[in-house]
């Protein structure tokens, strides 16, 4: 049994788009496939989303010539304010992380706070950087 202590990665970012548009960017495959686990130089090879409580998702990315598949399940969906996901990748299927997303409407736009739980301390910096990069992609996509 792994007794290594885990940490949470917490990121808060404001978006100029309304909360419902940001929320939909998480659950609409056509939109999520452009920013979630995708980059400008590494678009996704496949996206499948069944956005309902108990529904699943799958994002297939090709990174450095290798396929990386992120899978998970929706635990909680409260439109347009909250999503909670169980997230894993194919290489570590037993290492399931809980990711919660809170979206607070503002007078102009919204504020999103993501908490990625169960991160190994050695991976925290990488996890934070990856989400920060994805949020950059989300902001770019929302501003189009």
PDB file of C-alpha atoms in Angstrom:
ATOM      1  CA  UNK A   1       0.000   0.000   0.000  1.00  0.00           C
ATOM      2  CA  UNK A   2       1.313   3.460  -0.935  1.00  0.00           C
ATOM      3  CA  UNK A   3       1.745   5.537   2.221  1.00  0.00           C
ATOM      4  CA  UNK A   4       3.337   8.523   0.472  1.00  0.00           C
ATOM      5  CA  UNK A   5       1.529  11.702   1.528  1.00  0.00           C
ATOM      6  CA  UNK A   6      -0.336  13.419  -1.272  1.00  0.00           C
ATOM      7  CA  UNK A   7      -0.951  17.111  -1.844  1.00  0.00           C
ATOM      8  CA  UNK A   8      -3.595  19.228  -3.529  1.00  0.00           C
ATOM      9  CA  UNK A   9      -2.912  21.494  -6.453  1.00  0.00           C
ATOM     10  CA  UNK A  10      -5.211  24.544  -6.423  1.00  0.00           C
ATOM     11  CA  UNK A  11      -5.429  27.020  -9.298  1.00  0.00           C
ATOM     12  CA  UNK A  12      -7.754  30.007  -9.599  1.00  0.00           C
ATOM     13  CA  UNK A  13      -8.200  31.927 -12.834  1.00  0.00           C
ATOM     14  CA  UNK A  14     -10.618  34.546 -14.135  1.00  0.00           C
ATOM     15  CA  UNK A  15     -12.179  34.320 -17.578  1.00  0.00           C
ATOM     16  CA  UNK A  16     -13.962  37.035 -19.549  1.00  0.00           C
ATOM     17  CA  UNK A  17     -16.630  34.550 -20.677  1.00  0.00           C
ATOM     18  CA  UNK A  18     -19.802  33.885 -18.696  1.00  0.00           C
ATOM     19  CA  UNK A  19     -19.930  30.922 -16.297  1.00  0.00           C
ATOM     20  CA  UNK A  20     -22.217  28.808 -18.488  1.00  0.00           C
ATOM     21  CA  UNK A  21     -19.847  29.124 -21.452  1.00  0.00           C
ATOM     22  CA  UNK A  22     -16.845  28.126 -19.333  1.00  0.00           C
ATOM     23  CA  UNK A  23     -18.819  25.226 -17.839  1.00  0.00           C
ATOM     24  CA  UNK A  24     -19.831  23.986 -21.305  1.00  0.00           C
ATOM     25  CA  UNK A  25     -16.177  24.071 -22.375  1.00  0.00           C
ATOM     26  CA  UNK A  26     -15.594  21.203 -19.909  1.00  0.00           C
ATOM     27  CA  UNK A  27     -18.400  18.921 -21.104  1.00  0.00           C
ATOM     28  CA  UNK A  28     -18.895  19.596 -24.827  1.00  0.00           C
ATOM     29  CA  UNK A  29     -16.553  17.230 -26.718  1.00  0.00           C
ATOM     30  CA  UNK A  30     -16.117  19.646 -29.636  1.00  0.00           C
ATOM     31  CA  UNK A  31     -14.940  22.379 -27.277  1.00  0.00           C
ATOM     32  CA  UNK A  32     -13.128  20.324 -24.606  1.00  0.00           C
ATOM     33  CA  UNK A  33     -11.124  18.577 -27.304  1.00  0.00           C
ATOM     34  CA  UNK A  34      -9.528  21.883 -28.252  1.00  0.00           C
ATOM     35  CA  UNK A  35      -8.031  22.679 -24.839  1.00  0.00           C
ATOM     36  CA  UNK A  36      -8.424  19.900 -22.243  1.00  0.00           C
ATOM     37  CA  UNK A  37      -5.207  17.826 -22.464  1.00  0.00           C
ATOM     38  CA  UNK A  38      -4.567  19.400 -25.884  1.00  0.00           C
ATOM     39  CA  UNK A  39      -1.963  21.919 -26.950  1.00  0.00           C
ATOM     40  CA  UNK A  40      -1.411  23.893 -30.141  1.00  0.00           C
ATOM     41  CA  UNK A  41       1.432  21.569 -31.159  1.00  0.00           C
ATOM     42  CA  UNK A  42      -0.223  18.405 -29.830  1.00  0.00           C
ATOM     43  CA  UNK A  43      -3.946  18.211 -30.682  1.00  0.00           C
ATOM     44  CA  UNK A  44      -5.981  15.341 -29.300  1.00  0.00           C
ATOM     45  CA  UNK A  45      -6.375  12.148 -31.293  1.00  0.00           C
ATOM     46  CA  UNK A  46      -9.795  11.439 -29.796  1.00  0.00           C
ATOM     47  CA  UNK A  47     -12.391  12.712 -27.320  1.00  0.00           C
ATOM     48  CA  UNK A  48     -15.443  10.982 -25.858  1.00  0.00           C
ATOM     49  CA  UNK A  49     -17.633  12.604 -23.196  1.00  0.00           C
ATOM     50  CA  UNK A  50     -20.785  11.277 -21.545  1.00  0.00           C
ATOM     51  CA  UNK A  51     -21.503  14.290 -19.326  1.00  0.00           C
ATOM     52  CA  UNK A  52     -23.828  12.927 -16.663  1.00  0.00           C
ATOM     53  CA  UNK A  53     -23.301  11.789 -13.098  1.00  0.00           C
ATOM     54  CA  UNK A  54     -21.685   8.369 -13.417  1.00  0.00           C
ATOM     55  CA  UNK A  55     -20.874   9.068 -17.069  1.00  0.00           C
ATOM     56  CA  UNK A  56     -17.337   8.750 -18.345  1.00  0.00           C
ATOM     57  CA  UNK A  57     -14.850  10.657 -20.451  1.00  0.00           C
ATOM     58  CA  UNK A  58     -11.780   9.723 -22.475  1.00  0.00           C
ATOM     59  CA  UNK A  59      -9.132  12.013 -23.954  1.00  0.00           C
ATOM     60  CA  UNK A  60      -6.497  10.506 -26.255  1.00  0.00           C
ATOM     61  CA  UNK A  61      -3.366  12.555 -26.659  1.00  0.00           C
ATOM     62  CA  UNK A  62      -0.191  11.819 -28.580  1.00  0.00           C
ATOM     63  CA  UNK A  63       2.825  13.167 -26.749  1.00  0.00           C
ATOM     64  CA  UNK A  64       6.381  12.666 -28.009  1.00  0.00           C
ATOM     65  CA  UNK A  65       5.210   9.839 -30.278  1.00  0.00           C
ATOM     66  CA  UNK A  66       3.459   8.062 -27.424  1.00  0.00           C
ATOM     67  CA  UNK A  67      -0.283   7.691 -26.804  1.00  0.00           C
ATOM     68  CA  UNK A  68      -1.473   8.971 -23.435  1.00  0.00           C
ATOM     69  CA  UNK A  69      -5.079   8.249 -22.560  1.00  0.00           C
ATOM     70  CA  UNK A  70      -6.832  10.160 -19.785  1.00  0.00           C
ATOM     71  CA  UNK A  71     -10.038   8.588 -18.540  1.00  0.00           C
ATOM     72  CA  UNK A  72     -12.461   9.278 -15.773  1.00  0.00           C
ATOM     73  CA  UNK A  73     -15.943   9.540 -14.465  1.00  0.00           C
ATOM     74  CA  UNK A  74     -18.243  12.407 -13.538  1.00  0.00           C
ATOM     75  CA  UNK A  75     -19.000  12.365  -9.813  1.00  0.00           C
ATOM     76  CA  UNK A  76     -20.916  15.625  -9.539  1.00  0.00           C
ATOM     77  CA  UNK A  77     -22.381  18.014 -12.118  1.00  0.00           C
ATOM     78  CA  UNK A  78     -24.083  21.222 -11.007  1.00  0.00           C
ATOM     79  CA  UNK A  79     -24.591  23.352 -14.098  1.00  0.00           C
ATOM     80  CA  UNK A  80     -22.998  25.961 -14.504  1.00  0.00           C
ATOM     81  CA  UNK A  81     -21.112  26.104 -11.207  1.00  0.00           C
ATOM     82  CA  UNK A  82     -19.480  22.812 -10.254  1.00  0.00           C
ATOM     83  CA  UNK A  83     -17.922  19.683 -11.701  1.00  0.00           C
ATOM     84  CA  UNK A  84     -16.243  16.883  -9.785  1.00  0.00           C
ATOM     85  CA  UNK A  85     -14.331  14.224 -11.701  1.00  0.00           C
ATOM     86  CA  UNK A  86     -12.400  11.069 -10.972  1.00  0.00           C
ATOM     87  CA  UNK A  87      -9.356  11.269 -13.274  1.00  0.00           C
ATOM     88  CA  UNK A  88      -6.813   8.598 -14.213  1.00  0.00           C
ATOM     89  CA  UNK A  89      -4.552   7.797 -17.100  1.00  0.00           C
ATOM     90  CA  UNK A  90      -4.039   4.501 -18.842  1.00  0.00           C
ATOM     91  CA  UNK A  91      -0.507   4.010 -17.494  1.00  0.00           C
ATOM     92  CA  UNK A  92      -1.581   4.393 -13.845  1.00  0.00           C
ATOM     93  CA  UNK A  93      -5.221   3.209 -13.739  1.00  0.00           C
ATOM     94  CA  UNK A  94      -5.189   2.720  -9.953  1.00  0.00           C
ATOM     95  CA  UNK A  95      -3.853   6.222  -9.320  1.00  0.00           C
ATOM     96  CA  UNK A  96      -7.219   8.002  -9.495  1.00  0.00           C
ATOM     97  CA  UNK A  97      -7.290  11.692  -8.629  1.00  0.00           C
ATOM     98  CA  UNK A  98     -10.292  13.761  -7.639  1.00  0.00           C
ATOM     99  CA  UNK A  99     -10.558  17.001  -9.609  1.00  0.00           C
ATOM    100  CA  UNK A 100     -13.126  19.570  -8.578  1.00  0.00           C
ATOM    101  CA  UNK A 101     -13.990  22.673 -10.567  1.00  0.00           C
ATOM    102  CA  UNK A 102     -15.900  25.596  -9.055  1.00  0.00           C
ATOM    103  CA  UNK A 103     -17.096  28.370 -11.371  1.00  0.00           C
ATOM    104  CA  UNK A 104     -18.307  31.606  -9.769  1.00  0.00           C
ATOM    105  CA  UNK A 105     -20.122  34.123 -11.973  1.00  0.00           C
ATOM    106  CA  UNK A 106     -18.781  37.668 -11.749  1.00  0.00           C
ATOM    107  CA  UNK A 107     -20.201  40.939 -12.982  1.00  0.00           C
ATOM    108  CA  UNK A 108     -17.997  40.428 -16.036  1.00  0.00           C
ATOM    109  CA  UNK A 109     -17.046  36.846 -16.769  1.00  0.00           C
ATOM    110  CA  UNK A 110     -16.359  34.294 -14.067  1.00  0.00           C
ATOM    111  CA  UNK A 111     -13.723  32.890 -11.751  1.00  0.00           C
ATOM    112  CA  UNK A 112     -12.764  29.225 -11.920  1.00  0.00           C
ATOM    113  CA  UNK A 113     -11.043  27.369  -9.098  1.00  0.00           C
ATOM    114  CA  UNK A 114      -9.681  23.900  -9.771  1.00  0.00           C
ATOM    115  CA  UNK A 115      -8.515  21.559  -7.022  1.00  0.00           C
ATOM    116  CA  UNK A 116      -6.608  18.465  -8.161  1.00  0.00           C
ATOM    117  CA  UNK A 117      -6.328  16.179  -5.121  1.00  0.00           C
ATOM    118  CA  UNK A 118      -4.135  13.134  -4.510  1.00  0.00           C
ATOM    119  CA  UNK A 119      -1.056  14.481  -6.287  1.00  0.00           C
ATOM    120  CA  UNK A 120       2.316  13.072  -5.289  1.00  0.00           C
ATOM    121  CA  UNK A 121       4.524  15.898  -3.984  1.00  0.00           C
ATOM    122  CA  UNK A 122       7.127  15.254  -6.714  1.00  0.00           C
ATOM    123  CA  UNK A 123       4.424  15.731  -9.383  1.00  0.00           C
ATOM    124  CA  UNK A 124       2.764  18.847  -7.928  1.00  0.00           C
ATOM    125  CA  UNK A 125       4.799  21.361  -9.934  1.00  0.00           C
ATOM    126  CA  UNK A 126       4.215  19.456 -13.185  1.00  0.00           C
ATOM    127  CA  UNK A 127       0.483  19.066 -12.452  1.00  0.00           C
ATOM    128  CA  UNK A 128       0.125  22.769 -11.699  1.00  0.00           C
ATOM    129  CA  UNK A 129       2.027  23.703 -14.852  1.00  0.00           C
ATOM    130  CA  UNK A 130      -0.072  21.384 -16.985  1.00  0.00           C
ATOM    131  CA  UNK A 131      -3.375  22.831 -15.700  1.00  0.00           C
ATOM    132  CA  UNK A 132      -2.035  26.371 -16.064  1.00  0.00           C
ATOM    133  CA  UNK A 133      -1.162  25.619 -19.685  1.00  0.00           C
ATOM    134  CA  UNK A 134      -4.577  24.106 -20.332  1.00  0.00           C
ATOM    135  CA  UNK A 135      -6.263  27.166 -18.808  1.00  0.00           C
ATOM    136  CA  UNK A 136      -4.222  29.336 -21.152  1.00  0.00           C
ATOM    137  CA  UNK A 137      -5.615  27.263 -24.023  1.00  0.00           C
ATOM    138  CA  UNK A 138      -9.136  27.567 -22.611  1.00  0.00           C
ATOM    139  CA  UNK A 139      -8.835  31.347 -22.337  1.00  0.00           C
ATOM    140  CA  UNK A 140      -7.509  31.580 -25.894  1.00  0.00           C
ATOM    141  CA  UNK A 141     -10.356  29.440 -27.194  1.00  0.00           C
ATOM    142  CA  UNK A 142     -12.996  31.406 -25.281  1.00  0.00           C
ATOM    143  CA  UNK A 143     -11.669  34.703 -26.648  1.00  0.00           C
ATOM    144  CA  UNK A 144     -12.113  33.602 -30.288  1.00  0.00           C
TER     145      UNK A 144
END
